mmCIF file of C-alpha atoms and ligand atoms in Angstrom:
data_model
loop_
_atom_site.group_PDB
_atom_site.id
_atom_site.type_symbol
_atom_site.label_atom_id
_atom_site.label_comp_id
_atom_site.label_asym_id
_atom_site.label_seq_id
_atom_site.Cartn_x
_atom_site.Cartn_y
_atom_site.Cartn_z
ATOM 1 C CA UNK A 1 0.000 0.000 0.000
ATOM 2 C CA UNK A 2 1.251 3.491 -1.271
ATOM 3 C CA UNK A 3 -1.058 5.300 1.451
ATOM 4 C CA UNK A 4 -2.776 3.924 4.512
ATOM 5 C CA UNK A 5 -5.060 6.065 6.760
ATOM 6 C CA UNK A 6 -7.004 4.320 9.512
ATOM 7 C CA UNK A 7 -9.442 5.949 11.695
ATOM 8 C CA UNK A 8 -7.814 9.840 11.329
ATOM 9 C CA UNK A 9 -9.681 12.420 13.385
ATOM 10 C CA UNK A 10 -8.947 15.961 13.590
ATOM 11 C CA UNK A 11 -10.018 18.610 16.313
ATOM 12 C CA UNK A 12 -9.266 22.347 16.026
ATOM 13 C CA UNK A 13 -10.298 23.516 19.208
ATOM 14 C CA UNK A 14 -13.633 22.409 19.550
ATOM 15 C CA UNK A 15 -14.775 21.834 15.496
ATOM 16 C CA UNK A 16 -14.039 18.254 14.157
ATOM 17 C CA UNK A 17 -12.593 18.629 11.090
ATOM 18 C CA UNK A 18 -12.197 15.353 10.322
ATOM 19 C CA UNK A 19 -14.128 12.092 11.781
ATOM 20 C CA UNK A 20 -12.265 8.387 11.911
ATOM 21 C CA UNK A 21 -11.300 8.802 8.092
ATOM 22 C CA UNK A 22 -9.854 5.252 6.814
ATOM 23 C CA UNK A 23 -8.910 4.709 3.577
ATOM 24 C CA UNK A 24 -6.154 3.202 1.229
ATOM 25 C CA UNK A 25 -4.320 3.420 -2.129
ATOM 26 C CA UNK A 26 -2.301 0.976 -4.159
ATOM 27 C CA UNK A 27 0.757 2.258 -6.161
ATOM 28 C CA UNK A 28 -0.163 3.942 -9.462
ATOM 29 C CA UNK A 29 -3.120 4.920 -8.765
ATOM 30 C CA UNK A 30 -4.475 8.892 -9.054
ATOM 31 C CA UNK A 31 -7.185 9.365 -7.063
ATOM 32 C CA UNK A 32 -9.438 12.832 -6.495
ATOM 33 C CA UNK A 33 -10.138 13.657 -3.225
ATOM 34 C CA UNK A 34 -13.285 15.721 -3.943
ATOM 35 C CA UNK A 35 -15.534 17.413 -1.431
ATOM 36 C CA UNK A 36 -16.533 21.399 -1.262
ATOM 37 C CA UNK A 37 -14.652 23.648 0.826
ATOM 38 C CA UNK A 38 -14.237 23.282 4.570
ATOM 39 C CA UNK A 39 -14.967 19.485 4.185
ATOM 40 C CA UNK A 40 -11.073 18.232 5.635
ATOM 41 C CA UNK A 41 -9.162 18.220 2.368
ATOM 42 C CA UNK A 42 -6.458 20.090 3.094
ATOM 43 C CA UNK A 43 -6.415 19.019 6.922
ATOM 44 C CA UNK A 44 -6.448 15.292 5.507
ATOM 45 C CA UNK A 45 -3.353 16.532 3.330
ATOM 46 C CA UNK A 46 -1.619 17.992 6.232
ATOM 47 C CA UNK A 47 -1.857 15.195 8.279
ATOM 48 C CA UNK A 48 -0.701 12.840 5.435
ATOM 49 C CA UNK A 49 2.850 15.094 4.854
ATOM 50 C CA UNK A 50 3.614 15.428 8.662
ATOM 51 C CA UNK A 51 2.806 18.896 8.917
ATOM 52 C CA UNK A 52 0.189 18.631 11.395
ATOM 53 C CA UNK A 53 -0.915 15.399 14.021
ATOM 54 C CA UNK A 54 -3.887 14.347 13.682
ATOM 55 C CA UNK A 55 -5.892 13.759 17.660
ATOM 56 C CA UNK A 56 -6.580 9.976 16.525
ATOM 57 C CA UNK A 57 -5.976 7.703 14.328
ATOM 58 C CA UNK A 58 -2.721 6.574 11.880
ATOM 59 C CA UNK A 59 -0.585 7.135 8.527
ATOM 60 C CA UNK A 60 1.427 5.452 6.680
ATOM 61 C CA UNK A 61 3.012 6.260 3.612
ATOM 62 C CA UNK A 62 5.387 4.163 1.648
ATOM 63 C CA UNK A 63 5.128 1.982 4.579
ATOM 64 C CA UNK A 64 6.641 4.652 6.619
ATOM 65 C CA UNK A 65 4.822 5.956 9.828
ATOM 66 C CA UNK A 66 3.927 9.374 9.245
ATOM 67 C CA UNK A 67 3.409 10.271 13.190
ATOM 68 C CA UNK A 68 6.363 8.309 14.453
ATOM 69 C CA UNK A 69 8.771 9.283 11.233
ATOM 70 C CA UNK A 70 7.579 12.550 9.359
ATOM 71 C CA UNK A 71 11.033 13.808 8.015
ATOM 72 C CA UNK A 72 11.657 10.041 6.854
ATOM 73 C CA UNK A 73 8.402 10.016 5.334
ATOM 74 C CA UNK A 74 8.406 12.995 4.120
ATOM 75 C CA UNK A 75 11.281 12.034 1.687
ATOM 76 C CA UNK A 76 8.791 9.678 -0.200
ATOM 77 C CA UNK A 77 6.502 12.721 -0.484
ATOM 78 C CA UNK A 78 5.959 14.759 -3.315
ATOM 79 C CA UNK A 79 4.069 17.666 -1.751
ATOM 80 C CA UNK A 80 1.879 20.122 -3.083
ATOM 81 C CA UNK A 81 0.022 23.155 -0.486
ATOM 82 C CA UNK A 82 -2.987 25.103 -0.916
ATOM 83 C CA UNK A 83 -2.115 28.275 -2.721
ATOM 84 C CA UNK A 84 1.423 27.301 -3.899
ATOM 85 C CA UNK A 85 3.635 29.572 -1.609
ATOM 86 C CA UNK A 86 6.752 30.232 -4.058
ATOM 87 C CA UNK A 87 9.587 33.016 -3.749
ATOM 88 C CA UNK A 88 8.798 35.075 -6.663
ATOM 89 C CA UNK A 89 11.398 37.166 -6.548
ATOM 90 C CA UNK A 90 13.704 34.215 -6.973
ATOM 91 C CA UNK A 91 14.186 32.979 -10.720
ATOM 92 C CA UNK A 92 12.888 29.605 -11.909
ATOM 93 C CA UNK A 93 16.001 27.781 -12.196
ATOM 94 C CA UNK A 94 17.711 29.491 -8.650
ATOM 95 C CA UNK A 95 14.184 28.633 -6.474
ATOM 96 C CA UNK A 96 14.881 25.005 -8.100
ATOM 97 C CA UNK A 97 18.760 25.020 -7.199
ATOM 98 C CA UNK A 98 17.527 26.524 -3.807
ATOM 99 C CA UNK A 99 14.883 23.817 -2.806
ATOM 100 C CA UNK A 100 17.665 21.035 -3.686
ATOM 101 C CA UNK A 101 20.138 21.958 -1.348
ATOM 102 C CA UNK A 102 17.109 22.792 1.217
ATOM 103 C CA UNK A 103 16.536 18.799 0.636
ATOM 104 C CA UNK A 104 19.673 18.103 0.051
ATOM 105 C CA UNK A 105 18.716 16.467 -3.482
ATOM 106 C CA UNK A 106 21.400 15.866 -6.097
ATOM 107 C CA UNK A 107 21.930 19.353 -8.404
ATOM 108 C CA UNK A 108 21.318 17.118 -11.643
ATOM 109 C CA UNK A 109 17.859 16.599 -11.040
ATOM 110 C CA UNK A 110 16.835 20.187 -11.746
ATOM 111 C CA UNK A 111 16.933 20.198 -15.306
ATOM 112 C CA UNK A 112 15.474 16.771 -15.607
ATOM 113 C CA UNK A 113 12.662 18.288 -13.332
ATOM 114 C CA UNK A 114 12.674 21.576 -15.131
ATOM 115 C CA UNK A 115 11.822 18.787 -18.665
ATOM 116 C CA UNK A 116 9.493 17.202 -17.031
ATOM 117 C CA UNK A 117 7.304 19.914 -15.886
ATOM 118 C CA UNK A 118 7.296 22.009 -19.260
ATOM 119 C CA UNK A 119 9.393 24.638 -17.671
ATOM 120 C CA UNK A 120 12.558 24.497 -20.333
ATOM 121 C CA UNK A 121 11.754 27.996 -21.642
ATOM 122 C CA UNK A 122 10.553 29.375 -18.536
ATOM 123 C CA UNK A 123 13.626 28.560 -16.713
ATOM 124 C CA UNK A 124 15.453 31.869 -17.026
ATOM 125 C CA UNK A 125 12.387 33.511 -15.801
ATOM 126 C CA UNK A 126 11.261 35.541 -12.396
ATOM 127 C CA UNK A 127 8.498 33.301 -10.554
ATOM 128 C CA UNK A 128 6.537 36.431 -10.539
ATOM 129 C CA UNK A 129 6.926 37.012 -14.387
ATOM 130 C CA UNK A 130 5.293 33.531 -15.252
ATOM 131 C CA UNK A 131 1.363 33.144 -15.319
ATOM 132 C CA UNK A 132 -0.359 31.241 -12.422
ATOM 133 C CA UNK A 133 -0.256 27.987 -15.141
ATOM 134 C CA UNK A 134 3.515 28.164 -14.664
ATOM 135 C CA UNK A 135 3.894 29.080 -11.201
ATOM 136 C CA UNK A 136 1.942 25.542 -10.734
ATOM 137 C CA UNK A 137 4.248 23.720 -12.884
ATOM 138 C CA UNK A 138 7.103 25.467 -10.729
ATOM 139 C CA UNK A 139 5.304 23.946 -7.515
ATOM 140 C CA UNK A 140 5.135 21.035 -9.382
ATOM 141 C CA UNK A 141 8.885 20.420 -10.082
ATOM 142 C CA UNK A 142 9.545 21.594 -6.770
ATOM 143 C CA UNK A 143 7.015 18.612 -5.250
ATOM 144 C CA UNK A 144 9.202 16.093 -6.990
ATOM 145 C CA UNK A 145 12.650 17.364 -7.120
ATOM 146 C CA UNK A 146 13.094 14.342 -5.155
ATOM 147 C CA UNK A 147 11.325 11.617 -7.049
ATOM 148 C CA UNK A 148 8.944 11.051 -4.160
ATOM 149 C CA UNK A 149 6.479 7.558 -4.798
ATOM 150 C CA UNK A 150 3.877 9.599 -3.533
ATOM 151 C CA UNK A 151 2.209 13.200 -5.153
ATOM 152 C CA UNK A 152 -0.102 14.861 -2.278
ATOM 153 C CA UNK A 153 -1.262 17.902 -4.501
ATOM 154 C CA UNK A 154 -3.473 20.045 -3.082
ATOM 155 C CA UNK A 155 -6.392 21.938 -5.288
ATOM 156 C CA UNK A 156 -3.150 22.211 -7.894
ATOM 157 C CA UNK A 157 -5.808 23.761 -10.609
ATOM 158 C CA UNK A 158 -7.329 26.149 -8.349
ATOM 159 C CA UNK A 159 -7.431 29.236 -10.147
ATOM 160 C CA UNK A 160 -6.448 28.031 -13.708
ATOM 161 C CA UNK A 161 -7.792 29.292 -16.886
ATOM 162 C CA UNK A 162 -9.098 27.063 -18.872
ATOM 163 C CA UNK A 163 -6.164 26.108 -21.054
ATOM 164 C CA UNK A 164 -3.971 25.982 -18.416
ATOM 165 C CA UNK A 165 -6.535 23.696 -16.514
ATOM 166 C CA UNK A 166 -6.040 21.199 -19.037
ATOM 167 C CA UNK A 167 -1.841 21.662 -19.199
ATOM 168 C CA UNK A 168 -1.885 20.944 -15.412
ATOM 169 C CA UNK A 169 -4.880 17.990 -15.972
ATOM 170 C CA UNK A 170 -2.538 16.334 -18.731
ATOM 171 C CA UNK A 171 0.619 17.201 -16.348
ATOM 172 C CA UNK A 172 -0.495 15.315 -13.472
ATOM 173 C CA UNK A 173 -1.649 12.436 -15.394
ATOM 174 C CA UNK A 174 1.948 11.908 -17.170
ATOM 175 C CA UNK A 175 3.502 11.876 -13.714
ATOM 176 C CA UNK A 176 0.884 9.465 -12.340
ATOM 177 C CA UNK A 177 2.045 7.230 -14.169
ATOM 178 C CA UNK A 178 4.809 6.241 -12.308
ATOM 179 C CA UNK A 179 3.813 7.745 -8.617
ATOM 180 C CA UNK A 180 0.654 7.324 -6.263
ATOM 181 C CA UNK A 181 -1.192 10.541 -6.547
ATOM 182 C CA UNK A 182 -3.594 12.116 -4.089
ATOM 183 C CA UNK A 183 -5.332 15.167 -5.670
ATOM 184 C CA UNK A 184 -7.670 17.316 -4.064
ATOM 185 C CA UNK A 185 -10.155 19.626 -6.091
ATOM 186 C CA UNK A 186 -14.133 20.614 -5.549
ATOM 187 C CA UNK A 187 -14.485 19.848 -9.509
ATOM 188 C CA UNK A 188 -15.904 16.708 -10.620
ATOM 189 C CA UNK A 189 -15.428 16.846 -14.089
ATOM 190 C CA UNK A 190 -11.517 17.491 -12.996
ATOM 191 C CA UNK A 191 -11.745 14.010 -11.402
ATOM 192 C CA UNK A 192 -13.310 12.208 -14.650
ATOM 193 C CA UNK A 193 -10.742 13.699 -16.565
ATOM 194 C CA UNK A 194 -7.622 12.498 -14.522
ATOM 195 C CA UNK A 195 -8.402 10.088 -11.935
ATOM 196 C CA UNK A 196 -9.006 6.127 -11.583
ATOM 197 C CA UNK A 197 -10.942 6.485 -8.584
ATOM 198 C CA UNK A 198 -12.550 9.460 -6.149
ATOM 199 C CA UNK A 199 -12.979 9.652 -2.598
ATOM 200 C CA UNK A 200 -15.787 12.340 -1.636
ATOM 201 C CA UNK A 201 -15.555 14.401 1.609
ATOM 202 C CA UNK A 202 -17.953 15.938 3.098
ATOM 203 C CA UNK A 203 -18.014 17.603 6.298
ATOM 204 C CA UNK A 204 -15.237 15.613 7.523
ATOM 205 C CA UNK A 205 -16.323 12.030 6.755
ATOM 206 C CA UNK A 206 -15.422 9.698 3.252
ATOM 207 C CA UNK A 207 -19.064 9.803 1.599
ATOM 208 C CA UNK A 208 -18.164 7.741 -1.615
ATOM 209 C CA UNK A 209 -14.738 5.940 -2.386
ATOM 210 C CA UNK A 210 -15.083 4.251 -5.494
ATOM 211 C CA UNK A 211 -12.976 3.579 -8.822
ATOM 212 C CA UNK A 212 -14.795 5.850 -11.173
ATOM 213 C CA UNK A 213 -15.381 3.107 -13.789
ATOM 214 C CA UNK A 214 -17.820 1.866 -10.666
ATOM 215 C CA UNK A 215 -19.391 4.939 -10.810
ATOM 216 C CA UNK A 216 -19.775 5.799 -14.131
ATOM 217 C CA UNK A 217 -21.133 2.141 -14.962
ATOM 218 C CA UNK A 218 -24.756 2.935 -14.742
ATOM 219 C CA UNK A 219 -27.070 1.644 -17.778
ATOM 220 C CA UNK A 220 -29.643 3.599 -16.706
ATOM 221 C CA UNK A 221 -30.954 6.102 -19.398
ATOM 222 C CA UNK A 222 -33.413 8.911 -18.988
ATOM 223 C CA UNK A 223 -34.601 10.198 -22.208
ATOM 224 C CA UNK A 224 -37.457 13.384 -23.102
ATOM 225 C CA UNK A 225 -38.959 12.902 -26.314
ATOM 226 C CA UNK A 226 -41.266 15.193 -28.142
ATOM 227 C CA UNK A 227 -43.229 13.783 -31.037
ATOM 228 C CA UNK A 228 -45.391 16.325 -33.587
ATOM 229 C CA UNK A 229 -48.547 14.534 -32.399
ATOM 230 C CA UNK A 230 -49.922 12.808 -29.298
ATOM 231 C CA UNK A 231 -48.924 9.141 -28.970
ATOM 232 C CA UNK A 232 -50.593 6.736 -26.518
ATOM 233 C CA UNK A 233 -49.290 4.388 -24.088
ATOM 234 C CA UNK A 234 -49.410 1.065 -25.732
ATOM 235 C CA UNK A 235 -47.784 2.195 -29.043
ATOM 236 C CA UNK A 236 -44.805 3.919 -26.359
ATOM 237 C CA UNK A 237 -44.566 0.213 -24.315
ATOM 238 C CA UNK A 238 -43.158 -1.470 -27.364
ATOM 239 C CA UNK A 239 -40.197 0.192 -27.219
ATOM 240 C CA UNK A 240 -37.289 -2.075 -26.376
ATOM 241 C CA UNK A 241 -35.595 -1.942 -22.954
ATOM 242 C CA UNK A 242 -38.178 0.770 -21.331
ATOM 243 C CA UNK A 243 -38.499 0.510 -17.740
ATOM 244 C CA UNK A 244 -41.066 3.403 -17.036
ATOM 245 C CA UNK A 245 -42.364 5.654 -18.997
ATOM 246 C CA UNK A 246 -44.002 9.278 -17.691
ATOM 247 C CA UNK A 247 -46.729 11.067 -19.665
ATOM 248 C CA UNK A 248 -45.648 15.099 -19.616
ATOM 249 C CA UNK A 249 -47.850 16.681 -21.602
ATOM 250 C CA UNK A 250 -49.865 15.847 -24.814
ATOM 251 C CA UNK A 251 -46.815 14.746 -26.975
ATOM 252 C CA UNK A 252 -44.377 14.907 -24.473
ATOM 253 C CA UNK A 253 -43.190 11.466 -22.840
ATOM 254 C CA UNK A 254 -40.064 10.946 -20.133
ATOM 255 C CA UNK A 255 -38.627 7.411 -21.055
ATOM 256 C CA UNK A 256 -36.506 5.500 -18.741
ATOM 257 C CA UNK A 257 -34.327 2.141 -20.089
ATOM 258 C CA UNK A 258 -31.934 -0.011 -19.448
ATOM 259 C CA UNK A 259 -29.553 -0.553 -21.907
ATOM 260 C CA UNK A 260 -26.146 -0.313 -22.684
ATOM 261 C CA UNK A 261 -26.762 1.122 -26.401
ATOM 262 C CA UNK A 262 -27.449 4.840 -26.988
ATOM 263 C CA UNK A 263 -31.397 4.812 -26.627
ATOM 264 C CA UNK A 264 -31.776 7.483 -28.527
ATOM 265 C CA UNK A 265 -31.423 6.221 -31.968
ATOM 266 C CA UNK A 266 -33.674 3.561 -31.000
ATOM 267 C CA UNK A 267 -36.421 6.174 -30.552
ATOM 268 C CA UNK A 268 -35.819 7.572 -33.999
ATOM 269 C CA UNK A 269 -36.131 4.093 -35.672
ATOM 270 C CA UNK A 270 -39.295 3.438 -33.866
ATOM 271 C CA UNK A 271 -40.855 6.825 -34.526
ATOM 272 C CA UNK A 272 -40.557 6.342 -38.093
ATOM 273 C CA UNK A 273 -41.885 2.625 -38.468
ATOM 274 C CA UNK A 274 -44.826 4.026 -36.120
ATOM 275 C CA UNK A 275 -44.983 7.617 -38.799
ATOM 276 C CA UNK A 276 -44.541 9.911 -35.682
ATOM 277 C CA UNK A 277 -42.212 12.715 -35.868
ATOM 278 C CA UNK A 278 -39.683 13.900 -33.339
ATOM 279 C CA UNK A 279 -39.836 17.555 -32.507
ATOM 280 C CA UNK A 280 -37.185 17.384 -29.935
ATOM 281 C CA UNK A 281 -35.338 14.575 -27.722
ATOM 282 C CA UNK A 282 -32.936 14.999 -24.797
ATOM 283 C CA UNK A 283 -30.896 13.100 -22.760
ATOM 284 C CA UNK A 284 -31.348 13.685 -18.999
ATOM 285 C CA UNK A 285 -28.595 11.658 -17.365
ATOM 286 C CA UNK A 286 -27.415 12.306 -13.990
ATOM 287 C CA UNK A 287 -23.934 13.446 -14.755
ATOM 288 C CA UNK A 288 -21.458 12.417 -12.202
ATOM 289 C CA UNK A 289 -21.587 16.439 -11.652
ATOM 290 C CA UNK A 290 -25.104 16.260 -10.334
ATOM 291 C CA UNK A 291 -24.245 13.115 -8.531
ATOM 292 C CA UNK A 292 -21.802 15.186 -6.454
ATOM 293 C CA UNK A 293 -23.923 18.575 -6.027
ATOM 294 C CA UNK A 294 -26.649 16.114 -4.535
ATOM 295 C CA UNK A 295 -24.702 13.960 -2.559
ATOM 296 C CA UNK A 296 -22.592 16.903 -0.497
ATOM 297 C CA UNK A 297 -25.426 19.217 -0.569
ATOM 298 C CA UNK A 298 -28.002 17.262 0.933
ATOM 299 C CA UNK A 299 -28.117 17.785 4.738
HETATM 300 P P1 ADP B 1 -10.931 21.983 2.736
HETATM 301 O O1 ADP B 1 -9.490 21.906 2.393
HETATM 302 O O2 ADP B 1 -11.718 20.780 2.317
HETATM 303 O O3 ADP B 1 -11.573 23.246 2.250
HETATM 304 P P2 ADP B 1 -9.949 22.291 5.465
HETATM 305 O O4 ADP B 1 -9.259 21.032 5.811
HETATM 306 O O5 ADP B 1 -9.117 23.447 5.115
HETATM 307 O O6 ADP B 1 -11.057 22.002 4.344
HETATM 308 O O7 ADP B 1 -10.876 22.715 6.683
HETATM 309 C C1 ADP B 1 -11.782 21.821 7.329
HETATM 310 C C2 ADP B 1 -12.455 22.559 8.458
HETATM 311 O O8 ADP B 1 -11.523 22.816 9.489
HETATM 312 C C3 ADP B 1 -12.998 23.929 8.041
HETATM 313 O O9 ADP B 1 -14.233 24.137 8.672
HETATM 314 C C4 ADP B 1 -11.954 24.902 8.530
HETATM 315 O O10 ADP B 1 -12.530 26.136 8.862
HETATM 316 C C5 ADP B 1 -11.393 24.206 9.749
HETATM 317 N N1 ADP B 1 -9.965 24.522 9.952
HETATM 318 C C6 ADP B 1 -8.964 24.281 9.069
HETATM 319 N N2 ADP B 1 -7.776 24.667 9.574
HETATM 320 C C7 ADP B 1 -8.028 25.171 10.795
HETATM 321 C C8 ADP B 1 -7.202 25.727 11.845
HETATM 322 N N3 ADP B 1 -5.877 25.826 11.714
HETATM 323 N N4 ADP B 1 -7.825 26.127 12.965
HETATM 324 C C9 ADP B 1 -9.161 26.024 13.110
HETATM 325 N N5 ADP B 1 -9.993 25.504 12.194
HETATM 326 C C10 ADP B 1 -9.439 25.079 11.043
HETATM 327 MG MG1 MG B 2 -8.341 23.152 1.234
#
């Protein structure tokens, strides 16, 4: 196991920030630790780098035990914080050369780093002078300067336009491939993009933790159709693979099937046998969007 957490808690003062959190991850994998703000991320995070203890529970990453060992364990740690802090009066290459001999890592890896990240023509650059895109990549070489087995980025797209979103998406994913990543963001659609598998936090407890395959598999398909004239019940029960069927208005019918084939062009080959026209069809699948906004927005 690349990351163990059993049974974390978290108190600041008198709020519970976190509640017996357990979960694991296998090497390789790049998992999105999604949840809306205030629900633990970064505290999780925190306690997973040895920067802060949590009240109960343990970590291990690497095999290495975070609370007993944190500088050990930090060495297997690529880590990323909330808002990035960089010197940005330093240049790109000197922060680099700076954070090696901070960590003691071997000079030669800074170019290789520098490659990695998509900094090469940055390099010669102020931190300040580069756009927030590039600052993250500079975080980013900085987090693995080290070639840690384990990437703990927090929010690293926070604040990205929407090119740059996709740069840092792609970014992550090339270096996943090698390391265990831990990613934290509030956007799902981030997670389908880059991850194998999302844990959802909410309010300080794992809600969901499933590989995304798991969650995406879902033959369920909710279709509106409008036809040009009304079209009666028995004539809309021969359609294949309809579970229920809801009468809106006149012409107006909400289908639900199971099916793994695109119902849609099912309903066009059935309205013309049956001479009925479509006016208008729409697919009204819960999006794994939706799926989140209801499941940490519910009280
Ligand atoms: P997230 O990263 O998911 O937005 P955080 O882990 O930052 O959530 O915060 C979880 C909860 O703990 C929030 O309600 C936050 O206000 C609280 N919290 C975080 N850090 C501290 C702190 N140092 N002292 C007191 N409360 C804190
Ligand atoms: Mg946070």
């Amino acid at each position: 196991m690349s990351i163990k957490v059993s049974l974390v808690s978290k108190i600041y003062k008198t709020q519970k920030a976190l509640n017996t959190i357990s979960f694991s991850a296998q090497k390789g994998q790049i998992i999105g630790f999604l949840g809306p703000n205030g629900a633990g991320k970064s505290t999780m995070m925190k306690i997973l780098t040895g920067f802060i203890k949590p009240n109960e529970g343990e970590v291990f990453v690497d095999g290495i035990d975070v609370l007993q060992n944190p500088l050990e364990a930090q060495k297997t740690i690529g880590y990323l914080p909330e808002h990035n802090p960089l010197y940005s009066d330093m240049y790109v290459r000197e922060y680099l050369q700076f954070q090696a001999s901070i960590f003691k890592v071997d000079k030669s890896q800074i170019e290789t780093c520098i490659q990695k990240v998509g900094l090469t023509e940055e390099a010669h650059k102020k931190i300040h002078q580069l756009s927030k895109g590039y600052q993250q990549r500079v975080g980013l070489a900085a987090a693995i300067l080290h070639n840690p087995n384990v990437l703990i980025l927090d929010e690293p797209t926070t604040g990205l336009d929407p090119n740059q979103l996709v740069e840092i998406r792609e970014l992550i994913k090339e270096l996943g491939k090698d390391k265990t990543v831990l990613f934290s963001t509030h956007i799902m659609q981030e997670v389908e993009a880059v991850c194998d598998r999302v844990i959802i936090i909410k309010k300080g407890e794992i809600i969901i933790d499933k590989k995304l395959s798991k969650l995406q598999k879902n033959n369920q398909q909710i279709i509106k159709v409008i036809f040009n004239t009304k079209v009666r019940e028995a004539l809309i029960n021969q359609l294949e693979n309809l579970i229920s069927s809801k009468d809106i208005s006149n012409n107006t019918w909400q289908l639900t099937f199971n099916s793994v084939e695109d119902m849609r062009s099912k309903i066009f080959d059935f309205a013309q046998k049956n001479n009925l026209k479509i006016l208008e069809l729409s697919s009204e699948n819960k999006t794994l969007e939706s799926l989140f906004t209801e499941l940490t927005s519910k009280e």
